[in-house]
Tab-separated table of C-alpha atoms in Angstrom:
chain	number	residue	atom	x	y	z
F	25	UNK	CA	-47.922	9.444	52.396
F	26	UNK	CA	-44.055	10.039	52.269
F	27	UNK	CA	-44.060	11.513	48.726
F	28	UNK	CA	-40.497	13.027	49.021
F	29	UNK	CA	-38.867	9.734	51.007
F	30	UNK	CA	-37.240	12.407	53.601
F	31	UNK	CA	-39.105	9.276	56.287
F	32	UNK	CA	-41.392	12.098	57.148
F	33	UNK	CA	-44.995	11.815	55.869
F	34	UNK	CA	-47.013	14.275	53.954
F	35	UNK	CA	-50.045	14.948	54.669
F	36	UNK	CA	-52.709	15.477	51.676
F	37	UNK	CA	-55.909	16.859	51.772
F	38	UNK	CA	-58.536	15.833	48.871
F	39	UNK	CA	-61.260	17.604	47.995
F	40	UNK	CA	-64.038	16.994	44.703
F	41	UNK	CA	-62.539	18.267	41.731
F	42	UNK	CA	-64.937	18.956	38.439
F	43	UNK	CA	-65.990	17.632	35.437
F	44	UNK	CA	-62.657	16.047	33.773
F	45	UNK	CA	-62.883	13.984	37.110
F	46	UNK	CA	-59.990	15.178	38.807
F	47	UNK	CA	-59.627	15.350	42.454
F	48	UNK	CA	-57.866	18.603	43.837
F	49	UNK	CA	-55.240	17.638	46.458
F	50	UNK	CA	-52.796	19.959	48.633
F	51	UNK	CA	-49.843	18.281	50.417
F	52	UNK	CA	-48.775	19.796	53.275
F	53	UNK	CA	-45.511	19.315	55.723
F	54	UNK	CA	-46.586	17.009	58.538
F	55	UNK	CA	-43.548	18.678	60.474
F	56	UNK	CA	-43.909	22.235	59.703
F	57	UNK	CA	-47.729	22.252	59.001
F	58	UNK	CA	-46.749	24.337	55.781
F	59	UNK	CA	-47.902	23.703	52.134
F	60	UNK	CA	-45.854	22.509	49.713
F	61	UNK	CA	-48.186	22.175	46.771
F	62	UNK	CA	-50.894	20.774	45.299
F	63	UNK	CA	-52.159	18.365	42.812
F	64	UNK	CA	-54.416	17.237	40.130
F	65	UNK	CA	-55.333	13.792	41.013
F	66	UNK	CA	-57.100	10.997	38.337
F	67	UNK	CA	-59.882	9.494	39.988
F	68	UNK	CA	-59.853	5.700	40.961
F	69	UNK	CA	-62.888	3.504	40.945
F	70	UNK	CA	-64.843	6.338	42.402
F	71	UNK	CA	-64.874	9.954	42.490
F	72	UNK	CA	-63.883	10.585	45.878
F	73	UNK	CA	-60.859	7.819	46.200
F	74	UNK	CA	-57.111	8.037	44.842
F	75	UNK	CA	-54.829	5.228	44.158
F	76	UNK	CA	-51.237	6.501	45.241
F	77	UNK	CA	-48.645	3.717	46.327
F	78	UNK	CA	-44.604	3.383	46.469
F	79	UNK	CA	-43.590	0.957	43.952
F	80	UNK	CA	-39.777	-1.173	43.673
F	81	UNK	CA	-38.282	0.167	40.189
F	82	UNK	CA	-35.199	-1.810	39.703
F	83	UNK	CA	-34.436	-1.296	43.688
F	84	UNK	CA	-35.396	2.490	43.839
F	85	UNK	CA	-38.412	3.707	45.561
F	86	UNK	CA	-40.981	6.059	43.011
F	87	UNK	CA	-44.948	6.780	43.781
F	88	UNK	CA	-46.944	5.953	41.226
F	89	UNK	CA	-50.835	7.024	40.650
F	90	UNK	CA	-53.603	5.437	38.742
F	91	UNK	CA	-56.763	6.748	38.059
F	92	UNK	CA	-58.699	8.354	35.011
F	93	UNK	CA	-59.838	11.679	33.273
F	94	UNK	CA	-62.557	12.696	31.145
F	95	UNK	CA	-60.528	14.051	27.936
F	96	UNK	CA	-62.277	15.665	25.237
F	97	UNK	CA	-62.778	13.642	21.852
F	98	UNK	CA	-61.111	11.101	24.138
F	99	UNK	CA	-63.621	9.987	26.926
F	100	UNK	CA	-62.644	8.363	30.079
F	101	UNK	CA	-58.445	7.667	30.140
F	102	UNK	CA	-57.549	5.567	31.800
F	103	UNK	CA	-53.531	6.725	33.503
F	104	UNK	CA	-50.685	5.229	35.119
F	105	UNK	CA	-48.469	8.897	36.223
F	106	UNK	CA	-45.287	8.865	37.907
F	107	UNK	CA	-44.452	11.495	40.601
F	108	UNK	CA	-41.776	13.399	41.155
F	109	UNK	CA	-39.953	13.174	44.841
F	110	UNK	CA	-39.423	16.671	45.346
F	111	UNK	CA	-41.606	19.646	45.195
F	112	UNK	CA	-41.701	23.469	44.162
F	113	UNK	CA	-44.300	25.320	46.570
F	114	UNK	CA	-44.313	27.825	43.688
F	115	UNK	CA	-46.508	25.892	41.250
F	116	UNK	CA	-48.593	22.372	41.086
F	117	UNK	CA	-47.085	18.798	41.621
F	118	UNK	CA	-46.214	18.367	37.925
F	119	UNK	CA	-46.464	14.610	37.164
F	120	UNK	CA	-45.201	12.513	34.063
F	121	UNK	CA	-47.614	10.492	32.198
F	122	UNK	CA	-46.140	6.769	31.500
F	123	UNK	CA	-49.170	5.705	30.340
F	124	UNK	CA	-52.566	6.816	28.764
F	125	UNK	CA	-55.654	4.494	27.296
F	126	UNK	CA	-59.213	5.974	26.494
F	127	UNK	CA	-61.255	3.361	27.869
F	128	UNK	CA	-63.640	4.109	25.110
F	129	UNK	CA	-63.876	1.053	22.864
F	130	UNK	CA	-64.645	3.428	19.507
F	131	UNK	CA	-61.549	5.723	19.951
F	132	UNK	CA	-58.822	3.021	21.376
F	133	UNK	CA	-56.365	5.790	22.291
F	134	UNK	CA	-52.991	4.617	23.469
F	135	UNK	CA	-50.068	6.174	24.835
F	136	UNK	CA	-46.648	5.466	26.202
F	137	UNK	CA	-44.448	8.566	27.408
F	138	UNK	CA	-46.651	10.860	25.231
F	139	UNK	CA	-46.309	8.761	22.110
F	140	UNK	CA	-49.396	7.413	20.193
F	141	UNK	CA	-48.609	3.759	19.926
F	142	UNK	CA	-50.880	0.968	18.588
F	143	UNK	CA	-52.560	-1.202	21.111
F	144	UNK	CA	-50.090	-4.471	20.966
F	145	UNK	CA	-47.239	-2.425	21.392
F	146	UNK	CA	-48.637	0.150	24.286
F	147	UNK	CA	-49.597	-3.405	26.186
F	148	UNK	CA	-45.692	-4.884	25.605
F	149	UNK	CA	-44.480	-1.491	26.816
F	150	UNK	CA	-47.360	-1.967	30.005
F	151	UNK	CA	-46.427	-5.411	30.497
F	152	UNK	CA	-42.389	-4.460	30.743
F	153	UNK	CA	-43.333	-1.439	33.186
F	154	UNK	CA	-44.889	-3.439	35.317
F	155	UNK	CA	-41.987	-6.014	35.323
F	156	UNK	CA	-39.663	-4.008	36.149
F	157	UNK	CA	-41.745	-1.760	38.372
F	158	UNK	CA	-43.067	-3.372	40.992
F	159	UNK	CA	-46.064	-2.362	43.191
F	160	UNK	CA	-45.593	-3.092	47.038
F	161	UNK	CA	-49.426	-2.548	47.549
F	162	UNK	CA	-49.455	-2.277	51.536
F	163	UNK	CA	-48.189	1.410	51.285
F	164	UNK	CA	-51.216	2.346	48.989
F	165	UNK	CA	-52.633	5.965	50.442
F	166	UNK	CA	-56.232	5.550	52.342
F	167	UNK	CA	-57.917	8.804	52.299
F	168	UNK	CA	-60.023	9.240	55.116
F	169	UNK	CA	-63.271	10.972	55.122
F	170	UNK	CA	-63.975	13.483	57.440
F	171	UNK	CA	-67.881	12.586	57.560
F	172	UNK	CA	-66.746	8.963	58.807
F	173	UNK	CA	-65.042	10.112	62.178
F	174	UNK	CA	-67.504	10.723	64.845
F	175	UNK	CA	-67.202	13.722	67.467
F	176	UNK	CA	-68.914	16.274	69.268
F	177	UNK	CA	-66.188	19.128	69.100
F	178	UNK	CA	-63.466	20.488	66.890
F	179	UNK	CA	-61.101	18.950	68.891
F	180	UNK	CA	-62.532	15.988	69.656
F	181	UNK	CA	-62.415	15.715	65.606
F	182	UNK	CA	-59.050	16.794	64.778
F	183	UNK	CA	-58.139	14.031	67.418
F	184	UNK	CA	-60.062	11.738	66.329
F	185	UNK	CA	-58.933	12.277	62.704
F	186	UNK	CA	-55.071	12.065	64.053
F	187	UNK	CA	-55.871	8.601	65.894
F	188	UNK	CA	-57.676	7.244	62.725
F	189	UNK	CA	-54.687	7.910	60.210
F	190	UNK	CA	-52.139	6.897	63.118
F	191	UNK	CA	-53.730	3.515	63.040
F	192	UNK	CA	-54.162	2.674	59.101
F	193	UNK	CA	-52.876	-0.129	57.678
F	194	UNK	CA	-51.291	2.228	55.183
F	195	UNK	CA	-47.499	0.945	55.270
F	196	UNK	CA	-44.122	3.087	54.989
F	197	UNK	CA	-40.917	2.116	53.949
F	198	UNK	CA	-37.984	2.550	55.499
F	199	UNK	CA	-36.362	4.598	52.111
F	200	UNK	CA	-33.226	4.994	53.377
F	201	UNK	CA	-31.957	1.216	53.184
């Protein structure tokens, strides 16, 4: 995925992350092979997937990622994070939290931009966000698995793991309009 819209891909590499149901991700340079940082991930659907995708925000690109963490006294929440486009190898991807809803029926937690709000506001706040920020869900990330590529060598793998991502479906813009 192009996280820094420089036209030149990232690549990320996921692995399980622990109890809060986070999935640990380092991004590395597709041109230089070096690694620029890493990442916390929410969990979508299922813990080994990731919802990443470019969305249209009033005619500027921004990545967006859904997902959810187990939060103490909070339960499952439920998130909606936007990323930043640029990265400091020196520490994690830092990400801002639009919004935040325990998915827990008995706590109804609900945040916009780090403020509590009650529920019919948070949803006119979700509602706007979503008007003006539009999803252009082709360009989604699809994580592939390493146990779902067949091969008899390390080479053969690492080829066959190259040819797989070459032909996603997974679209990228052309940022630079």
């Amino acid at each position: 995925m192009d996280l820094d819209f420089d036209r030149s891909p990232e690549v990320l590499i996921a692995y399980p992350g622990g109890s809060m149901g986070n999935i640990f991700i380092e991004i590395y340079s597709l041109v230089t092979g070096e690694m620029l940082t890493t990442y916390n991930a929410p969990h979508y659907n299922n813990s080994d997937d990731i919802c990443l995708y470019v969305a249209d925000h009033n005619g500027d690109y921004v990545i967006l990622a859904e997902g959810a963490f187990r939060v103490p006294d909070l339960g499952l929440v439920d998130l909606v994070d936007l990323l930043p486009n640029t990265f400091d190898s020196s520490a994690p991807l830092t990400v801002e939290n639009i919004f935040a809803e325990s998915a827990s029926s008995e706590v109804g937690h609900y945040e916009y931009r780090g403020t509590v709000l009650e529920k019919a506001q948070y949803e006119e706040y979700y509602q706007q966000f979503f008007k003006d920020c539009q999803p252009i869900e082709a360009t989604q990330i699809q994580l592939i698995h390493w146990s779902s590529i067949e091969a008899e060598t390390k080479s053969e793998l690492i080829e066959a793991m190259a040819k797989t991502l070459i032909l996603s479906t997974q679209e990228f813009l052309d940022t630079k309009k």
